[in-house]
Amino acid sequence: MGYTVSKAFGSKVFSDSVMRERLPRATYESLKKTRDEGLPLDPEVAQVVAGVMKDWAVEQGATHYTHWFQPMTNITAGKHDSFVSPSGDGRAILEFSGKALAMGEPDASSFPSGGLRATFEARGYTAWDATSPAFVRGTSLYIPTAFCSFTGETLDRKTPLLRSMDVLSTQALRVLRCLGNETARRVTATIGAEQEYFLIDRALYEKRLDLKICGRTLFGARPPKGQELDDHYCGRIRLRVADFMQELDERLWELGVPSKTKHNEVAPAQHELAPMFTSANIACDHNQLIMELMRVVAKQKGLACLLHEKPFAGVNGSGKHNNWSLSTDDGQNLLDPGKNPAQNRQFLLFLCAVIRAVDEYADLLRMTAASAGNDHRLGGHEAPPAVISIFLGESLTSILEHIAYGSTPERHSRGYIMEDIAALPTIHRDDCDRNRTSPFAFTGNKFEYRMVGSSASIASATYVLNTAVADVLSGIADRLSAAQNREAEIDRIIGEIYKQHGRVVFNGNNYSEAWANEAARRGLPVKNRTVEAVEALVAPKNIALFKRHGIFTEAECRARYEILLEQYVKTVSIEEATMTEMVRRQILPAALRYTGALAGEYTHMREAGVESATAKALLAACAALTDAVQQKTDALEASSQSVQALTELPAQAAAYRDEIIPQMQAIREDVDRLETMTEDSAWPMPSYTDLLHRV
Ligand code: ADP
Ligand code: MG
C-alpha cells in the first residue's frame, strides 16, 4: 500500500484521539482540564496516564523515555532512560510510573544559568507539560517538560512561555467579559512560525571549518552571481531539494507537525517551510522539531542544513516569521477585523492593546531577536532594521485616526483585481498590501513579527509579546469594569492609545534611510547590536513587568541578561579562534604555496628572456596581501588575549563588538581579495559559487 498522509499524520503522537481512545473516561476528562484550562495536574491521573502512555509508546517501538526540555541554549535537551526494570526472576519488566512521567531530576550544572545556580546545587527538575503532546522519535518516548533549578528558578524557555499563556488568557478573558462574552473560558496565543534555511552540499560543507564550527562562512569572495536576478524566489525546486523536503515533511507529519508550505527563498540555496498555526506552546515545540529534523534529514540526504542567520555575506540571511494571534475556545480570532472593522469595537480594542504593548515594550521585543548571528542580518536591507515599528495598512490606520482625532476616515474601496480577464476568477483587492519591510506587520488577521533569527527559539519573542499584551489588557479591563458607559469608554481607550502610541505605527518602507532618522525623531528605541539590545532585560520597567505577572523574578531577569551576553561573547570568541586557525593552517600555507609558484614561473620567464608585467604585479600583490593577513592575524590574536582577560561581562561583550569584530572584518576583506587572485585549484576551500550553486 502506498503512503497515505492522513494515516501517517500524527501517528507517532500520544494525541488527543489516542488518549480519548485509551484512557479511562475520568482520567481523560481530568487531563483535558489541565491541558485546555490550565488546571493543576492530579498525581493519580499522572499514574494512570503513565501506564497507558508507556504501553502505547512500546507499541510504537520505544524502549526508552526522555524528559525533553529547552534550556537556555537554542536547542533541546534530554537524557534517555529505559523502561526496563529487573523483575527479580532474572527477567525484565517494562515500567513507567506517574512520578517518572510528572517529574525528572537531570543534572543542571552544565546548562547556562547566568549565575543562578551554585555548582554544589547541581540538580535541576523537569516537570511534565501536559499542554504539549508526548511523541515517539526513534526508540524514545519524548515528554515535553519545563526545566528549573534545584531552588526553583527557571532555567529554560518553556516555563516563562507557559506562564505568559496563562496570564494572557486571564487578562483577555477579563476584557471579553466586559464586552459581554460569557462563553469563552480560555484565550490562546497562536503562532505559525515560518522557518528559513539554507541547504548546501554535504561534501563541500565538510571542507569548510567555518561552516562546521560557526555555522557561517568567515571568508568567501562574492560570487559572480548571487541573488541579483531574483530568479530563486519561488522558482522551480531542484530535485535533490524536493527529495529532502518530501522526506522532511513525512517525518514531521508523523510527529504531528503540520508542515504546510515549502518554497525557494530569495537567496540561492535558501528555502522556507511554513507550518499551520497552533497554540504558541506547541508551535514552539514544533519549531524545535522542525529545526532538528532539518539538520538530520539533510545529513541523510548528503546535504547540510544551515540555520545560521547569515551564513553568507552579501546574500540574504535567514529569519523566522512569527505569526501571532489570539483565539478563544468559543471559536473567535480576536484579531480578525471581520467585514466591517470600523464598527468592530472588540477587534479595535485588542488591536490597540497590541499597539500599546509593542510601543511600551519595543525594547524587550527587540531583545528577543538579539544574537551574534542576527547582528549580521538585521538592518541589512533584507531584514527589518533594528527599530521596532508596526505596519497597519492605510485603512486600519485611518479608522484609528478617526477615533483618536475625529478626522474623516478615507474611503478605501477595495475593488477587484484583473476584472478585465473573463477567464480568471474575481479577486478582491486585499485591505492592506503585505509590507515586507516591517518588523511587526498586521497581515489580515494576525501580526507577523519578523525580526527573530532563524536559529533562535521562538519562545522568548512569544512570552514577551504575550506578557506585554496581557499587561495592557489588564489595564483596559480595570477601566472597563469601572466605567458607567462602556461603549463610550471603549472609544476613549482606543483614542487615547492611538494618540499616545500611534508613533510606533509606520506604513512606509522600513529599509529607507529616511525611516531611521524619522524613527529617532519619534523617540523609538534604536538598538543596533546585541550588546545594547539585551540591556532591555535589566531595565527597571521591564523587570517590573515580569515581576507583576509572575513571569520572572528580578534575579531571573538578571540571569537571562548574563546568559545572553555570555552567549554573545562565546560565539564571537569561537569565531575569532576559528578564523585564526583557518588563516594559519589553511589560508597562509595555500597563499605561500601559490605565491611561491608564481615566483617560480616569474623566474622561469626571466630566464627565458621574457619580462612579464602581469606575473610581476600578481606576485607582488599576492605577497603583499599575504603579509597583511599575517600581520592582522597576529594583531587579532593579541587583542583577543587582552579582551579575554577582561573580567566584567558587559565590558568584555562591548570589546568583542568594537575591537574583535572589526579586526576580523578587515582580515576577511584581505583574504577575500587574495581568493580572487588565486588559481581556483590552489584555494584551500570551496568558494561561494560552489556552496551556493552546487546542490
Ligand atoms: P504569508 O505570511 O506568506 O502571507 P499566510 O498568511 O498563509 O502567509 O500565513 C503564514 C503563516 O501564518 C502560516 O504559518 C500560518 O499558519 C500562520 N497563521 C495564519 N493565521 C494565523 C493565526 N490566526 N495565528 C497565528 N498564525 C497564523
Ligand atoms: Mg510570511
XYZ file of C-alpha atoms and ligand atoms in Angstrom:
723
model
C 0.000 0.000 0.000
C 1.250 3.454 -0.818
C 1.890 6.254 1.618
C -1.233 7.980 2.907
C -0.742 11.327 4.550
C -3.939 11.128 6.565
C -2.852 7.831 8.124
C 0.711 8.901 8.755
C -0.131 12.308 10.218
C 0.346 12.272 13.993
C 0.910 8.508 14.031
C 3.809 8.911 16.472
C 1.962 11.309 18.766
C 0.223 10.495 22.026
C -2.544 12.699 20.739
C -5.940 13.690 21.986
C -7.595 10.935 19.978
C -5.192 8.278 21.296
C -5.857 9.490 24.820
C -9.617 9.516 24.353
C -9.495 6.009 22.993
C -7.180 4.501 25.605
C -7.585 6.400 28.868
C -10.392 5.740 31.337
C -13.052 8.385 30.822
C -12.489 10.209 34.131
C -8.709 10.286 33.623
C -9.148 11.679 30.133
C -11.544 14.403 31.305
C -9.242 15.405 34.142
C -6.177 15.575 31.898
C -8.145 17.589 29.359
C -8.983 20.164 32.021
C -5.292 20.516 32.843
C -4.430 20.838 29.195
C -7.191 23.150 27.990
C -7.955 25.221 31.060
C -4.591 25.223 32.811
C -5.911 23.445 35.954
C -3.409 21.653 38.249
C -2.464 18.075 37.448
C -3.766 15.329 39.763
C -0.968 12.839 40.744
C -3.353 9.903 40.443
C -4.163 10.971 36.916
C -0.448 11.020 36.126
C -0.116 7.441 37.398
C -2.850 6.158 35.084
C -1.654 8.189 32.100
C 1.919 6.922 32.564
C 0.910 3.271 32.246
C -1.197 3.870 29.147
C 1.419 6.128 27.597
C 4.147 3.530 28.106
C 2.097 0.730 26.509
C 1.325 2.953 23.543
C 4.967 4.041 23.215
C 6.223 0.442 23.354
C 3.813 -0.400 20.516
C 5.473 2.400 18.533
C 8.869 0.780 19.095
C 10.017 2.800 22.113
C 12.360 1.232 24.651
C 13.260 4.487 26.407
C 11.656 7.689 27.577
C 13.100 11.146 27.951
C 12.002 14.361 29.577
C 12.502 16.733 26.689
C 13.342 20.314 27.661
C 14.558 23.615 26.271
C 17.473 25.036 28.226
C 18.869 28.494 27.529
C 20.789 27.251 24.540
C 18.774 27.390 21.326
C 18.424 23.637 21.139
C 16.592 20.986 23.121
C 17.967 18.510 25.627
C 17.026 15.235 27.275
C 18.518 12.190 28.882
C 17.123 8.812 27.904
C 16.062 6.216 30.493
C 14.854 2.777 29.524
C 11.511 1.403 30.675
C 13.326 -1.763 31.734
C 13.222 -2.834 35.392
C 14.522 -6.152 36.756
C 11.634 -8.437 37.690
C 13.505 -10.387 40.365
C 13.495 -13.696 38.490
C 16.197 -12.701 36.047
C 13.823 -11.242 33.509
C 12.857 -7.667 32.805
C 9.552 -5.892 33.052
C 8.712 -2.571 31.472
C 7.800 0.118 33.963
C 6.865 3.768 33.882
C 5.411 5.426 36.964
C 3.303 8.547 37.299
C 6.177 10.122 39.182
C 8.616 9.393 36.352
C 6.155 10.970 33.921
C 5.492 14.033 36.039
C 8.992 14.859 37.215
C 12.636 14.313 36.345
C 15.878 15.309 38.025
C 18.534 15.978 35.417
C 21.881 17.423 36.363
C 21.516 21.134 35.685
C 25.125 22.088 36.189
C 26.143 22.019 32.554
C 23.366 24.238 31.229
C 23.541 28.038 31.156
C 22.170 29.513 34.373
C 23.607 33.032 34.405
C 24.979 32.597 37.907
C 21.620 31.479 39.345
C 22.877 28.090 40.306
C 25.839 27.415 42.556
C 27.784 24.376 41.392
C 27.024 22.450 44.542
C 23.329 22.722 43.709
C 23.777 20.798 40.523
C 20.365 19.247 40.466
C 17.549 20.548 38.303
C 13.957 19.497 37.884
C 11.911 18.822 34.800
C 8.124 18.907 35.055
C 5.690 17.399 32.546
C 3.972 19.954 30.315
C 0.642 18.287 29.637
C -0.357 21.041 27.207
C 2.046 19.743 24.557
C 1.634 16.114 23.451
C 4.268 13.443 24.015
C 5.602 11.619 20.952
C 7.886 8.812 19.888
C 11.017 9.577 17.905
C 13.333 6.711 17.077
C 13.260 4.432 20.104
C 12.372 7.062 22.708
C 9.178 8.467 24.098
C 9.615 12.244 24.282
C 7.781 14.017 27.087
C 7.743 17.819 26.748
C 8.800 19.361 30.060
C 9.643 22.626 31.781
C 13.059 22.892 33.420
C 14.052 24.693 36.618
C 16.881 24.724 39.134
C 17.013 22.939 42.486
C 15.918 26.192 44.094
C 13.052 26.726 41.667
C 14.474 29.365 39.320
C 13.575 28.927 35.670
C 16.423 27.648 33.518
C 14.519 27.210 30.286
C 12.392 28.945 27.692
C 9.222 26.945 28.162
C 8.401 27.906 31.757
C 8.044 31.643 31.072
C 6.131 30.824 27.894
C 3.611 28.667 29.776
C 3.248 31.326 32.459
C 2.649 34.003 29.849
C -0.030 31.880 28.156
C -1.960 31.753 31.437
C -1.522 35.423 32.213
C -2.632 36.419 28.743
C -5.679 34.180 28.894
C -6.750 35.582 32.258
C -6.479 39.213 31.174
C -8.020 38.686 27.740
C -10.980 36.919 29.369
C -11.476 39.839 31.746
C -11.741 42.176 28.772
C -14.057 39.805 26.915
C -16.350 39.571 29.940
C -16.576 43.382 29.982
C -17.589 43.195 26.341
C -20.398 40.803 27.216
C -18.779 37.474 26.285
C -19.835 34.885 28.872
C -18.926 31.731 26.954
C -15.151 31.818 26.402
C -13.108 30.023 29.065
C -9.649 30.236 27.558
C -7.846 32.620 25.228
C -4.850 31.077 23.498
C -1.972 32.824 21.813
C -1.475 31.153 18.453
C 1.756 31.012 16.469
C 2.648 29.978 12.959
C 6.428 30.231 12.668
C 7.819 30.326 9.143
C 11.357 28.928 9.089
C 14.036 29.980 6.599
C 17.136 27.877 5.974
C 19.937 27.118 3.518
C 20.757 23.739 2.021
C 24.207 23.048 0.634
C 26.131 20.013 -0.483
C 27.430 17.993 2.477
C 30.836 17.169 1.000
C 31.525 20.855 0.385
C 30.264 21.759 3.840
C 32.698 19.259 5.369
C 35.551 21.132 3.721
C 34.684 24.401 5.446
C 35.860 24.612 9.050
C 33.945 27.881 9.499
C 30.630 26.324 8.486
C 31.207 23.307 10.671
C 32.266 25.235 13.765
C 30.430 28.554 13.433
C 27.545 27.753 11.084
C 28.553 30.655 8.836
C 31.324 31.425 6.403
C 34.038 33.657 7.832
C 35.593 34.055 4.385
C 34.411 33.929 0.798
C 34.712 36.319 -2.114
C 31.447 37.480 -3.665
C 30.346 35.044 -6.368
C 29.784 36.344 -9.908
C 26.101 35.502 -9.429
C 24.300 35.927 -6.143
C 20.636 36.842 -5.880
C 20.732 39.736 -8.359
C 18.368 38.213 -10.890
C 15.713 37.352 -8.293
C 15.406 34.033 -10.051
C 15.436 31.818 -6.987
C 12.417 33.101 -5.043
C 9.599 30.591 -5.501
C 11.406 29.175 -8.525
C 11.468 25.523 -9.548
C 12.619 23.380 -6.645
C 15.622 21.259 -7.633
C 15.165 17.503 -7.470
C 17.613 16.982 -4.629
C 15.976 19.708 -2.604
C 12.488 18.425 -3.411
C 13.550 14.984 -2.220
C 14.801 16.487 1.036
C 11.592 18.466 1.516
C 9.404 15.430 0.929
C 11.293 13.303 3.441
C 11.255 16.164 5.955
C 7.506 16.643 5.554
C 6.823 12.951 6.075
C 8.977 12.831 9.207
C 7.292 15.977 10.555
C 3.771 14.801 9.767
C 4.389 11.601 11.741
C 5.208 13.777 14.728
C 2.050 15.795 14.185
C 3.889 18.889 12.960
C 1.565 20.445 10.369
C 4.176 21.408 7.795
C 2.197 23.198 5.124
C 4.105 25.351 2.674
C 7.539 24.971 1.146
C 9.267 27.198 -1.336
C 12.554 28.585 -2.503
C 13.548 31.824 -0.810
C 15.299 34.898 -2.218
C 18.937 33.808 -1.941
C 20.337 30.934 -3.976
C 20.223 27.701 -1.909
C 17.752 29.311 0.502
C 14.341 27.824 1.289
C 11.407 28.196 3.653
C 9.000 25.955 5.499
C 5.747 27.236 6.992
C 3.606 25.141 9.317
C -0.059 25.697 10.048
C -0.508 27.775 13.156
C -1.339 26.263 16.515
C -1.183 27.072 20.230
C 2.025 29.049 20.890
C 3.448 26.475 23.271
C 3.003 23.613 20.842
C 4.217 25.781 17.958
C 7.377 26.415 19.923
C 7.978 22.682 20.440
C 7.175 22.069 16.790
C 9.635 24.687 15.668
C 12.363 22.939 17.659
C 11.474 19.668 15.964
C 11.475 21.349 12.566
C 14.995 22.689 13.125
C 16.272 19.393 14.480
C 14.795 17.295 11.701
C 16.011 19.707 9.044
C 19.561 19.034 10.203
C 19.087 15.280 10.482
C 17.291 14.759 7.169
C 19.766 16.992 5.344
C 22.628 14.848 6.609
C 20.877 11.675 5.466
C 20.420 13.152 2.015
C 24.050 14.225 1.597
C 23.187 17.835 2.308
C 23.870 20.256 5.137
C 21.154 22.488 6.520
C 22.347 25.906 7.686
C 20.118 27.609 10.212
C 22.510 30.467 10.922
C 21.100 33.980 10.440
C 23.806 34.973 7.988
C 25.741 32.043 6.539
C 26.952 34.051 3.525
C 27.961 37.698 3.322
C 26.323 39.614 0.508
C 23.292 37.364 0.107
C 20.159 37.419 2.239
C 20.258 35.785 5.620
C 17.559 33.741 7.298
C 14.920 34.649 9.802
C 11.863 33.304 11.386
C 8.493 34.945 10.872
C 6.410 34.628 13.974
C 2.771 34.941 13.018
C 0.888 35.656 16.231
C -2.747 35.994 17.084
C -5.264 35.322 19.844
C -8.042 32.803 19.642
C -10.810 31.943 22.048
C -12.113 28.484 22.816
C -15.506 29.673 21.560
C -14.069 29.995 18.105
C -13.057 33.615 17.584
C -9.813 35.049 16.300
C -9.629 38.262 18.326
C -7.511 39.942 15.648
C -9.908 39.198 12.830
C -11.300 42.563 11.667
C -14.397 40.942 10.159
C -16.366 42.562 7.357
C -16.587 45.963 8.954
C -13.537 46.750 11.076
C -14.638 50.347 11.719
C -17.660 49.043 13.668
C -15.843 46.102 15.295
C -15.001 47.583 18.714
C -13.740 44.275 20.120
C -11.246 43.938 17.281
C -10.126 47.566 17.557
C -9.657 47.235 21.304
C -7.443 44.165 21.003
C -5.602 45.749 18.091
C -4.895 48.813 20.228
C -3.762 46.634 23.128
C -1.121 45.182 20.816
C -0.111 48.639 19.559
C 0.386 49.924 23.084
C 2.202 46.772 24.227
C 4.586 46.888 21.291
C 5.331 50.573 21.784
C 5.849 50.326 25.551
C 7.948 47.186 25.360
C 9.631 47.695 21.984
C 13.000 47.329 23.672
C 12.073 43.941 25.147
C 10.727 42.725 21.853
C 13.931 43.833 20.138
C 15.888 41.889 22.780
C 14.191 38.660 21.694
C 15.837 38.968 18.285
C 19.297 39.737 19.652
C 22.141 37.335 18.949
C 25.619 37.489 17.482
C 24.258 35.794 14.347
C 21.297 38.117 13.895
C 23.559 41.178 14.249
C 24.845 40.381 10.760
C 21.335 40.345 9.354
C 19.109 42.976 10.949
C 19.155 46.200 9.041
C 20.913 44.671 6.087
C 18.254 45.661 3.521
C 16.935 42.118 3.543
C 15.555 42.013 7.054
C 13.811 44.616 9.156
C 16.063 47.241 10.738
C 16.753 47.096 14.446
C 13.886 49.514 15.165
C 10.505 48.154 16.162
C 7.524 49.644 14.352
C 4.099 48.366 13.361
C 2.616 48.193 9.887
C -1.173 48.516 9.988
C -2.027 49.480 6.423
C -3.801 52.662 5.350
C -7.325 51.593 6.025
C -6.902 50.479 9.670
C -4.692 53.473 10.337
C -7.346 55.857 9.113
C -10.031 54.154 11.242
C -7.893 54.651 14.348
C -7.062 58.209 13.357
C -10.735 58.923 13.003
C -11.475 57.629 16.514
C -8.498 59.435 18.034
C -8.650 62.747 16.214
C -12.110 62.826 14.655
C -10.662 63.126 11.150
C -12.820 61.626 8.431
C -11.651 58.148 7.551
C -10.568 57.825 3.972
C -12.758 55.605 1.909
C -10.756 52.648 0.756
C -12.801 50.997 -1.903
C -11.374 47.530 -2.029
C -12.225 46.937 -5.644
C -11.277 43.972 -7.736
C -8.155 42.792 -9.474
C -7.906 41.591 -13.071
C -11.581 42.185 -13.730
C -10.850 42.562 -17.420
C -9.937 38.920 -17.986
C -13.154 36.941 -18.032
C -11.461 33.562 -17.702
C -9.913 34.440 -14.343
C -11.724 34.322 -11.029
C -12.639 37.686 -9.499
C -10.133 38.616 -6.821
C -10.982 41.086 -4.071
C -8.193 43.553 -3.566
C -6.734 42.960 -0.085
C -7.330 45.604 2.549
C -3.653 46.055 3.017
C -0.680 45.103 0.950
C 1.830 42.855 2.668
C 4.506 45.311 3.653
C 7.555 43.056 3.679
C 9.891 45.584 5.229
C 8.085 45.997 8.531
C 9.362 44.172 11.605
C 5.864 43.853 13.029
C 3.186 43.790 10.386
C -0.555 43.321 10.605
C -1.317 40.749 7.912
C -5.076 40.442 7.740
C -5.989 38.621 10.955
C -2.689 38.271 12.805
C 0.568 40.075 13.406
C 3.791 38.885 11.870
C 6.925 39.573 13.907
C 9.828 39.219 11.509
C 12.965 40.050 13.427
C 13.654 36.756 15.169
C 16.733 34.950 13.880
C 16.444 31.648 12.059
C 18.289 29.622 14.701
C 16.553 31.134 17.717
C 13.794 29.601 19.760
C 10.507 31.428 19.220
C 9.694 31.182 22.924
C 11.220 34.486 24.028
C 9.521 36.531 21.342
C 6.265 34.873 22.260
C 6.363 35.257 26.027
C 7.441 38.880 25.739
C 4.564 39.646 23.417
C 2.073 37.641 25.497
C 3.122 39.310 28.732
C 3.208 42.841 27.334
C -0.230 42.450 25.737
C -1.618 40.855 28.927
C -0.330 43.834 30.888
C -2.132 46.313 28.647
C -5.307 44.204 28.632
C -5.262 44.170 32.404
C -5.346 47.985 32.462
C -8.128 48.008 29.881
C -10.175 45.507 31.893
C -9.758 47.658 35.013
C -11.080 50.686 33.199
C -13.948 48.901 31.512
C -15.171 47.276 34.689
C -15.208 50.639 36.460
C -16.867 52.529 33.594
C -20.503 53.679 33.674
C -20.828 53.797 29.934
C -18.696 51.026 28.480
C -19.294 51.905 24.818
C -18.016 55.424 25.344
C -15.133 54.140 27.453
C -14.043 51.754 24.690
C -13.811 54.626 22.213
C -11.949 56.728 24.745
C -9.430 53.933 25.333
C -8.890 53.375 21.625
C -8.463 57.100 21.013
C -6.062 57.537 23.905
C -3.931 54.568 22.936
C -3.662 55.754 19.366
C -2.737 59.264 20.463
C -0.085 58.040 22.878
C 1.298 55.133 20.908
C 0.484 55.919 17.280
C 4.154 56.878 16.934
C 5.007 53.196 16.636
C 2.811 52.843 13.544
C 4.744 53.198 10.305
C 3.325 52.093 6.963
C 6.246 53.104 4.739
C 9.468 51.479 3.651
C 11.401 50.374 6.725
C 14.572 49.837 4.712
C 14.865 53.505 3.755
C 17.435 55.822 5.282
C 14.702 58.371 5.926
C 12.960 55.935 8.273
C 15.996 55.521 10.526
C 16.032 59.299 11.036
C 12.279 59.516 11.396
C 12.288 56.713 13.996
C 14.895 58.532 16.044
C 12.846 61.741 15.792
C 9.788 59.877 17.092
C 11.825 58.679 20.047
C 11.617 54.986 19.174
C 14.444 52.931 20.665
C 17.161 52.139 18.143
C 19.318 49.233 19.341
C 21.546 48.161 16.553
C 23.507 45.343 18.124
C 23.072 42.567 20.646
C 25.146 44.142 23.385
C 22.821 47.171 23.570
C 19.661 45.214 22.849
C 19.931 42.733 25.718
C 20.104 45.553 28.272
C 16.316 45.628 27.998
C 16.240 42.597 30.286
C 17.539 44.630 33.203
C 15.637 47.878 32.565
C 13.559 48.598 35.699
C 10.250 48.943 33.808
C 10.770 45.525 32.197
C 11.791 43.790 35.408
C 8.640 45.297 36.931
C 6.518 43.926 34.067
C 7.824 40.394 34.512
C 7.504 40.558 38.286
C 3.966 41.948 38.098
C 2.812 38.935 36.128
C 4.904 36.293 37.859
C 6.954 35.504 34.762
C 10.433 36.186 36.196
C 11.917 37.417 39.447
C 14.480 40.179 39.252
C 17.243 37.585 39.730
C 15.906 35.585 36.789
C 15.898 38.701 34.568
C 19.498 39.446 35.503
C 20.473 35.835 34.911
C 18.978 35.908 31.442
C 20.797 39.129 30.667
C 24.046 37.459 31.664
C 23.307 34.324 29.689
C 22.676 36.327 26.516
C 25.833 38.384 26.931
C 27.818 35.259 27.675
C 26.472 33.578 24.559
C 27.445 36.611 22.526
C 30.968 36.618 23.940
C 31.420 32.895 23.408
C 30.081 32.990 19.870
C 32.379 35.796 18.775
C 35.357 34.287 20.543
C 34.797 30.919 18.842
C 34.549 32.710 15.501
C 37.766 34.550 16.220
C 39.583 31.320 17.121
C 38.194 29.594 14.012
C 39.313 32.457 11.817
C 42.811 32.401 13.279
C 43.089 28.656 12.779
C 41.870 28.853 9.185
C 44.313 31.637 8.413
C 47.293 29.917 9.957
C 46.631 26.365 8.861
C 44.835 26.742 5.553
C 44.960 30.195 4.039
C 48.548 31.288 4.714
C 50.061 27.928 3.660
C 47.999 27.955 0.454
C 48.807 31.597 -0.236
C 52.539 30.979 0.311
C 52.490 27.944 -1.954
C 50.690 29.830 -4.665
C 52.905 32.904 -4.326
C 55.922 30.576 -4.458
C 54.598 29.007 -7.631
C 54.096 32.441 -9.143
C 57.645 33.360 -8.179
C 58.913 30.185 -9.856
C 57.048 30.999 -13.056
C 58.241 34.570 -12.978
C 61.879 33.441 -12.582
C 61.485 30.926 -15.387
C 60.147 33.600 -17.681
C 63.023 35.899 -16.911
C 65.498 33.101 -17.574
C 63.800 32.651 -20.906
C 64.273 36.352 -21.568
C 60.620 37.359 -21.044
C 59.696 40.197 -18.708
C 56.034 39.570 -17.736
C 54.439 42.618 -16.130
C 51.396 40.512 -15.217
C 53.411 37.897 -13.353
C 55.371 40.585 -11.569
C 52.293 42.537 -10.471
C 50.375 39.447 -9.395
C 53.341 38.148 -7.445
C 53.766 41.459 -5.648
C 50.053 41.779 -4.883
C 49.765 38.242 -3.525
C 52.867 38.629 -1.404
C 51.660 41.950 -0.016
C 48.192 40.644 0.830
C 49.658 37.527 2.419
C 51.856 39.689 4.625
C 48.920 41.897 5.544
C 46.824 38.881 6.512
C 49.652 37.520 8.615
C 50.176 40.832 10.437
C 46.484 41.455 11.028
C 46.050 37.955 12.387
C 48.894 38.489 14.835
C 47.222 41.704 15.937
C 43.863 39.967 16.263
C 45.347 37.290 18.474
C 46.925 39.894 20.700
C 43.639 41.822 21.013
C 41.790 38.634 21.677
C 44.070 37.852 24.583
C 43.515 41.215 26.180
C 39.741 41.033 25.636
C 39.643 37.578 27.176
C 41.355 38.987 30.244
C 38.525 41.487 30.884
C 36.528 40.434 33.910
C 33.345 42.485 33.541
C 30.960 40.748 31.156
C 29.291 43.856 29.647
C 32.686 45.470 29.007
C 34.000 42.264 27.523
C 30.997 41.923 25.207
C 31.423 45.544 24.105
C 35.100 44.890 23.419
C 34.254 41.920 21.220
C 31.831 44.146 19.314
C 34.146 47.153 18.984
C 37.600 45.585 18.706
C 37.434 41.958 17.659
C 34.652 42.027 15.064
C 36.110 44.984 13.078
C 39.556 43.318 13.024
C 38.016 40.094 11.808
C 36.206 42.045 9.098
C 39.485 43.587 7.937
C 41.188 40.195 7.728
C 38.276 38.825 5.803
C 38.481 41.615 3.237
C 42.152 40.868 2.541
C 41.593 37.125 2.373
C 38.648 37.554 0.006
C 40.804 39.692 -2.296
C 43.505 37.081 -2.146
C 40.937 34.451 -3.113
C 40.002 36.371 -6.257
C 43.686 36.438 -7.309
C 44.418 32.810 -6.622
C 44.039 29.995 -9.089
C 40.843 28.095 -8.361
C 42.502 24.753 -7.603
C 45.061 26.354 -5.282
C 42.453 27.831 -2.914
C 42.087 25.639 0.177
C 38.292 25.630 0.485
C 35.132 25.629 -1.641
C 34.121 29.036 -2.966
C 30.763 30.813 -2.644
C 29.866 29.663 -6.141
C 30.499 26.061 -5.111
C 28.465 26.407 -1.951
C 25.532 28.352 -3.361
C 25.105 26.834 -6.784
C 26.069 23.179 -6.496
C 23.073 21.494 -4.867
P 2.097 34.911 4.255
O 2.654 35.435 5.541
O 3.201 34.405 3.363
O 1.182 35.841 3.587
P -0.043 33.141 5.315
O -0.935 34.265 5.546
O -0.603 31.983 4.604
O 1.291 33.562 4.545
O 0.468 32.617 6.725
C 1.771 32.452 7.084
C 1.806 31.805 8.427
O 0.894 32.448 9.314
C 1.441 30.325 8.438
O 2.376 29.639 9.212
C 0.077 30.345 9.077
O -0.212 29.139 9.743
C 0.205 31.488 10.045
N -1.100 31.968 10.534
C -2.238 32.128 9.840
N -3.249 32.512 10.669
C -2.718 32.595 11.929
C -3.241 32.912 13.232
N -4.512 33.225 13.421
N -2.383 32.869 14.269
C -1.092 32.564 14.108
N -0.553 32.258 12.913
C -1.342 32.266 11.841
Mg 5.126 35.492 5.865
